Tab-separated table of C-alpha atoms in Angstrom:
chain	number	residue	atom	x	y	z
A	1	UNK	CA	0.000	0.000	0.000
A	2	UNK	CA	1.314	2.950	-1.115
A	3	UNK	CA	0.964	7.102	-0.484
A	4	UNK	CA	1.794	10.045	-2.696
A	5	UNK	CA	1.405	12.917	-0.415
A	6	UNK	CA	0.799	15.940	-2.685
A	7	UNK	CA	-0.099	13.759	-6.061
A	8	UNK	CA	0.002	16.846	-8.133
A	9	UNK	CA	-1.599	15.320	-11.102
A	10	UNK	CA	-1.025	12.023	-10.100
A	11	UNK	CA	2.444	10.421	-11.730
A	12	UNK	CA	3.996	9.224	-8.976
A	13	UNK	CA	0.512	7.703	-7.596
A	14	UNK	CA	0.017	5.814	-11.239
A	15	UNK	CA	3.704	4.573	-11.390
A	16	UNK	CA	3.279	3.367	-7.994
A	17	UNK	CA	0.300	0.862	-9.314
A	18	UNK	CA	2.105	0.160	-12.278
A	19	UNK	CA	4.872	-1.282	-10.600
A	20	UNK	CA	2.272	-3.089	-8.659
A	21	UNK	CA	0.763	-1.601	-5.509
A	22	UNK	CA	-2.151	-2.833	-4.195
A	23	UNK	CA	-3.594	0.432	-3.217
A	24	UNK	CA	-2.259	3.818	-3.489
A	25	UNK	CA	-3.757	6.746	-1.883
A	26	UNK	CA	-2.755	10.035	-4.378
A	27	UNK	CA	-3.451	13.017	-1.852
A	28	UNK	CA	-3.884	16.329	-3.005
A	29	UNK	CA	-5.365	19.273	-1.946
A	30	UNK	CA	-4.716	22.010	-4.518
A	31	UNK	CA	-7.003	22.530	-7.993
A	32	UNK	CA	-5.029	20.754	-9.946
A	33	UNK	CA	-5.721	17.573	-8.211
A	34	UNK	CA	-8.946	17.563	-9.980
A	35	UNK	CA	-7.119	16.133	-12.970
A	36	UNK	CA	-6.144	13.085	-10.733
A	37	UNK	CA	-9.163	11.011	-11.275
A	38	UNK	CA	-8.961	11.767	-15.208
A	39	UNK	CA	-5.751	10.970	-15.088
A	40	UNK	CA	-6.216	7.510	-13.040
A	41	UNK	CA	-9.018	6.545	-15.386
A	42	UNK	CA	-6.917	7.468	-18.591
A	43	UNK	CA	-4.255	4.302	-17.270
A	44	UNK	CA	-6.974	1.970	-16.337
A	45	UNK	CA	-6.086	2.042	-12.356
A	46	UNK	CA	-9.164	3.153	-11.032
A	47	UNK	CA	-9.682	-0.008	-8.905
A	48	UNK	CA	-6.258	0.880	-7.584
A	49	UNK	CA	-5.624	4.149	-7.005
A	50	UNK	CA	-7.790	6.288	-4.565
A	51	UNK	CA	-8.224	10.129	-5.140
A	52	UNK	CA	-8.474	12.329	-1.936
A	53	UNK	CA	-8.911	15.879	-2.653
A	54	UNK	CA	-7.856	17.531	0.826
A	55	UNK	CA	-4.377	18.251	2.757
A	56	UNK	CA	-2.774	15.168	4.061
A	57	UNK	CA	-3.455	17.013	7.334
A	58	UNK	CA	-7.123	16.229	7.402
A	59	UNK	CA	-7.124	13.334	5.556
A	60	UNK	CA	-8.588	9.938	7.254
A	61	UNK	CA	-7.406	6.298	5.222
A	62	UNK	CA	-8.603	3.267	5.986
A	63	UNK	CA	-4.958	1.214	6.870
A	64	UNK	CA	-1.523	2.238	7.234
A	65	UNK	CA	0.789	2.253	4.170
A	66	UNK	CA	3.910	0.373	3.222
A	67	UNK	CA	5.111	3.421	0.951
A	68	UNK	CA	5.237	6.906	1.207
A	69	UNK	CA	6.321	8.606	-2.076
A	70	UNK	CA	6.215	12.364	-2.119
A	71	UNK	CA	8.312	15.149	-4.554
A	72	UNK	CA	8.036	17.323	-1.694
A	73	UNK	CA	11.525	19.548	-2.551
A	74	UNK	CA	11.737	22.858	-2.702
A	75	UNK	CA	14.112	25.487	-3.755
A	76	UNK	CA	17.377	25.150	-2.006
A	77	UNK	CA	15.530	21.672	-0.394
A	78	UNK	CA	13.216	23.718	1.868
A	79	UNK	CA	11.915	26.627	0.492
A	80	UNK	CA	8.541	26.348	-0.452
A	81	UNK	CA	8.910	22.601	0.078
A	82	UNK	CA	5.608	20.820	1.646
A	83	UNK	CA	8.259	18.408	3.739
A	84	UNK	CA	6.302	19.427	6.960
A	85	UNK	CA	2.694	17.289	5.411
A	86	UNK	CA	5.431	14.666	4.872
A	87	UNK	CA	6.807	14.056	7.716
A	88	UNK	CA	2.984	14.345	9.212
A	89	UNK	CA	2.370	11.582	6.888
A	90	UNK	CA	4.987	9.782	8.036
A	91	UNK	CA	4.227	9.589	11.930
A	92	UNK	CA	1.248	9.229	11.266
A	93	UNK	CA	-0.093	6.067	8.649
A	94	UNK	CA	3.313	4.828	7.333
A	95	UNK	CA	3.980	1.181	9.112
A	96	UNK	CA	6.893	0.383	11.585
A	97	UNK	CA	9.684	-0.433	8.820
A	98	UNK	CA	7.592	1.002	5.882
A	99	UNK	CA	9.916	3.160	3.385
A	100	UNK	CA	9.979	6.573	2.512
A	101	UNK	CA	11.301	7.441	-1.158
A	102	UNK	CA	12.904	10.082	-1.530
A	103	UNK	CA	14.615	8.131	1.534
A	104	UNK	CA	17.755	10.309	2.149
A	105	UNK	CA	18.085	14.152	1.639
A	106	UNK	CA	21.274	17.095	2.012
A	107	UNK	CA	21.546	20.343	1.756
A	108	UNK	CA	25.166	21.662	0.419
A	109	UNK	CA	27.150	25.055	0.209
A	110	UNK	CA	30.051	26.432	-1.585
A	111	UNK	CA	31.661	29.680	-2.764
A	112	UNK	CA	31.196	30.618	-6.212
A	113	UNK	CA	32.515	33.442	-8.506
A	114	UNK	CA	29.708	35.624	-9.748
A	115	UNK	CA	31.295	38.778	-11.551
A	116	UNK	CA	28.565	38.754	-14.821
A	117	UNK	CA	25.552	38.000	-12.347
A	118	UNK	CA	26.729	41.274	-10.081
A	119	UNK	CA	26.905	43.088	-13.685
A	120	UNK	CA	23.785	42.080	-14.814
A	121	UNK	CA	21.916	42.891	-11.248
A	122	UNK	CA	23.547	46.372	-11.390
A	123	UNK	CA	22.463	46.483	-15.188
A	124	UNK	CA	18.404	45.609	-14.029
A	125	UNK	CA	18.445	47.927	-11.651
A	126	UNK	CA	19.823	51.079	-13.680
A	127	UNK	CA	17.496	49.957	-16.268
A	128	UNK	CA	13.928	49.825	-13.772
A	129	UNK	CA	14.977	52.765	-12.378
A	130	UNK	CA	15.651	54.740	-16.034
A	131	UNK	CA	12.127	53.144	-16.482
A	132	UNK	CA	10.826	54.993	-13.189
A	133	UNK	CA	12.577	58.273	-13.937
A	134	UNK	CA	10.471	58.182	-17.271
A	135	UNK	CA	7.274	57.391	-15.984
A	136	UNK	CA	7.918	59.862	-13.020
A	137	UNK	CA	8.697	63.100	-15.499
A	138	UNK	CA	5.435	62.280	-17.437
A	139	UNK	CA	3.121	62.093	-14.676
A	140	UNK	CA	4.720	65.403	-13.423
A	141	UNK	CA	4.693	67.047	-16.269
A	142	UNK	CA	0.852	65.877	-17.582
A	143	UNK	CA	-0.971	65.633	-13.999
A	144	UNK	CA	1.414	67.484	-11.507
A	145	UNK	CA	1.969	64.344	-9.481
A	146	UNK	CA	5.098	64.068	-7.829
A	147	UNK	CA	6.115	60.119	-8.141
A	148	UNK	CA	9.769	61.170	-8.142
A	149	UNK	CA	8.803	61.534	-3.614
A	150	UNK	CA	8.973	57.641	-4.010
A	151	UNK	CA	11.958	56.819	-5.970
A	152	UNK	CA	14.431	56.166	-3.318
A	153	UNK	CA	12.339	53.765	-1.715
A	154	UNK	CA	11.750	52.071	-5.124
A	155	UNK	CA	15.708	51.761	-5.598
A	156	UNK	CA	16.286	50.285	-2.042
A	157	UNK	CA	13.677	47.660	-2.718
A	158	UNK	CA	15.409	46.746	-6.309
A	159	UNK	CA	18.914	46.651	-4.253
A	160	UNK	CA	17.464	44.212	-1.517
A	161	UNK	CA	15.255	42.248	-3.974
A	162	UNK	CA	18.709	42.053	-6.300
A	163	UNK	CA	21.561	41.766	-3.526
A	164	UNK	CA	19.682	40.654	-0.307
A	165	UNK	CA	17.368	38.036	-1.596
A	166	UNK	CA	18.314	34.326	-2.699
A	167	UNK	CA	18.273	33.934	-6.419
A	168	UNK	CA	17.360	30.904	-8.395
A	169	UNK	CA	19.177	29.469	-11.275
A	170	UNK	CA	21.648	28.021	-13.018
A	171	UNK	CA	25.144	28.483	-11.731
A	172	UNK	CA	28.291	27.012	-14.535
A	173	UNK	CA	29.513	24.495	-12.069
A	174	UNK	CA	33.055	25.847	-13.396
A	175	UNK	CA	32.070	29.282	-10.934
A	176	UNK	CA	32.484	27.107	-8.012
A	177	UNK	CA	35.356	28.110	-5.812
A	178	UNK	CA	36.043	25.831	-3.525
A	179	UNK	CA	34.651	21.827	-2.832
A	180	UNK	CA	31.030	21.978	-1.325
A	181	UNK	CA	30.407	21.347	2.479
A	182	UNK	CA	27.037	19.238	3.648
A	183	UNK	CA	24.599	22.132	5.669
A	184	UNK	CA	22.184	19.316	6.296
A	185	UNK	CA	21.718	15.703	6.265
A	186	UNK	CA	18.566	13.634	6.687
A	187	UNK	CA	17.220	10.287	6.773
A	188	UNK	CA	13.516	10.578	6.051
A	189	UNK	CA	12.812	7.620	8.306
A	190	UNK	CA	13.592	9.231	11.205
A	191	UNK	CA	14.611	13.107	11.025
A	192	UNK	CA	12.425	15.173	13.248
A	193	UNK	CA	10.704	18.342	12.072
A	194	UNK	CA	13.147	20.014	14.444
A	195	UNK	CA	16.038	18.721	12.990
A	196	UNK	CA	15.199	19.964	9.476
A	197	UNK	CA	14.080	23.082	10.749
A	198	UNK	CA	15.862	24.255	13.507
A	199	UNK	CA	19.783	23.458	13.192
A	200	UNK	CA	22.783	25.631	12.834
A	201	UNK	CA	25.690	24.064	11.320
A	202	UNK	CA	29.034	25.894	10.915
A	203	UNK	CA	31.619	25.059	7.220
A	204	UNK	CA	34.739	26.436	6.320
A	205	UNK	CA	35.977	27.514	3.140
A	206	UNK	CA	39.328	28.123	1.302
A	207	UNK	CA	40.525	31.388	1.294
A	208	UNK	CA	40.132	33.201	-1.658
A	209	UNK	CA	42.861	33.679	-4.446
A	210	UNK	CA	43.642	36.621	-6.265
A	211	UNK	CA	42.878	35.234	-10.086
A	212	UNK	CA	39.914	33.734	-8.716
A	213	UNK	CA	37.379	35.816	-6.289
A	214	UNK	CA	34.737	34.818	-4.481
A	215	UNK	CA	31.408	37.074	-4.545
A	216	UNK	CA	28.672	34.542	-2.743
A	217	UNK	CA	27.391	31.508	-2.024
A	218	UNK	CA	25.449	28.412	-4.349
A	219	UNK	CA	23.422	26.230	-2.675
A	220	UNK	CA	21.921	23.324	-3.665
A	221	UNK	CA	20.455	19.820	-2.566
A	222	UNK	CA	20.459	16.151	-3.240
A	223	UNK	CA	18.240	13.365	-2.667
A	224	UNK	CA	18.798	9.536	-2.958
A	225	UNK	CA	16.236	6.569	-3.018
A	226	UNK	CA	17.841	3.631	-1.346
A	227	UNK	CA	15.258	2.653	0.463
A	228	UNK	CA	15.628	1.358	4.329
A	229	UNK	CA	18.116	-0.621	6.254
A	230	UNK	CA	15.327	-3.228	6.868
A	231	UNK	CA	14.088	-2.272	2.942
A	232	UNK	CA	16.322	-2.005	0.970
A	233	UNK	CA	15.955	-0.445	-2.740
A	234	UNK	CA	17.034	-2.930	-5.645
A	235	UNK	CA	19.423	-0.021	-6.929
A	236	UNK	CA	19.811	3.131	-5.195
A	237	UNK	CA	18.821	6.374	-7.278
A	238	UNK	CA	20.005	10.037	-6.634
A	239	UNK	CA	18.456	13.143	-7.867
A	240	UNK	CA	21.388	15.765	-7.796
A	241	UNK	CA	20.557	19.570	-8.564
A	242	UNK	CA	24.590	20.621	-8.375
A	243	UNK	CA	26.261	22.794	-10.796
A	244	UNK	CA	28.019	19.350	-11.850
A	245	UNK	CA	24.501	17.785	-12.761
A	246	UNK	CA	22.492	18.141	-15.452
A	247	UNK	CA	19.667	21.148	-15.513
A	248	UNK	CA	16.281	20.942	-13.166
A	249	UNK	CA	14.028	23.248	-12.175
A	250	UNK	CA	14.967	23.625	-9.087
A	251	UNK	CA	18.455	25.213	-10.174
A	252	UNK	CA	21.153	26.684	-7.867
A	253	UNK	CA	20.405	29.200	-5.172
A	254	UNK	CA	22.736	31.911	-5.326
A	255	UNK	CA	23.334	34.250	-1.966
């Protein structure tokens, strides 16, 4: 028996019965879970797979599960991610030695060289705020309104939103300064929400040379499917979202 917690439209929750689950319980609260059920029918797995359309949170199954499948990441691991329903999940219908895939998460660090993504940041900003300066002198000029009053408050929020903020994408893994250190590591058996949520860590880094600067920091994570010490997966798969790796959506986070 198997659950997807946040099925999206259902792919993990279909591959799961493919591969021969008894049951799977696809669990999704958002709108898009509506396409679930079409979905489910489309493959012929309606005797298998059960739609719930509400957050795992509330939800009520009828026997504890074997499986727990989820693509719960989120930028740099946990931004955004839904890890918290997970781990719910986890505690709360997922069998003593029942597996968790992804099984085995970490979040890593490591200076990086970003002279063309300072220029272009610079470049945005002078070009929004030419924009502003435009739109300011017209609305003086045509209805005596004085926009101009807000313009240094429009260029600090450009400067934090450009230098202050985490930025996602891709990062040439050839910008990386020095080898990455491990911020976090998890086994999504047993890590507790404290663990993933409330840790300091502390890494060192080589000194930086004169040919090669350092300007920030690239994060990123990986996540492996091994399966359990009791469970263990036939091969064991890892989903890396490194510089070295190829492209995903998730990108590099770049402080």
């Amino acid at each position: 028996v198997v659950l997807d917690v946040g099925s999206g439209t259902g792919v993990l929750a279909i591959w799961a019965a493919q591969a021969g689950a008894r049951r799977v319980y696809a669990v999704e609260a958002s709108g898009v879970g509506a396409h679930i059920q079409t979905m489910v029918e489309a493959h012929g797995l309606a005797d298998t797979v059960t739609v719930l359309r509400e957050r795992v949170e509330q939800v009520e199954l009828a026997e504890q599960v074997d499986v727990i499948v989820s693509e719960w990441m989120g930028y740099f691991l946990l931004r955004e991610s839904m890890v918290e329903s997970v781990l719910l999940a986890r505690d709360r219908w997922l069998k003593p030695g029942g597996v968790m895939y992804p099984s085995h998460a970490r979040l890593l660090l490591a200076p990086s060289a970003l002279p063309r993504f300072l220029l272009r940041r610079r470049e945005e900003i002078a070009s929004s705020m030419h924009a502003w300066e435009q739109l300011a002198a017209e609305l003086r000029s045509k209805y005596s309104l004085r926009l101009d009053a807000l313009q240094a408050a429009y260029e600090r929020e450009h400067h934090e939103y450009a230098f202050s903020e985490a930025w996602q994408g891709i990062l040439p893994a050839s910008l990386l300064r020095d080898e990455p250190q491990v911020l976090l590591e998890a086994d999504m058996h047993s890590v507790t929400h404290a663990q993933f949520f409330d840790w300091q860590t502390e890494v060192q880094f080589a000194p930086p040379h004169a040919d090669e600067p350092q300007h920030g920091l690239c994060g990123w994570f990986d996540v492996r499917f091994c399966g359990s010490e009791s469970q263990p997966a036939h091969e064991c798969v890892e989903l890396d979202t490194s510089p070295e790796a190829p492209p995903t959506h998730w990108a590099q986070t770049t402080l």
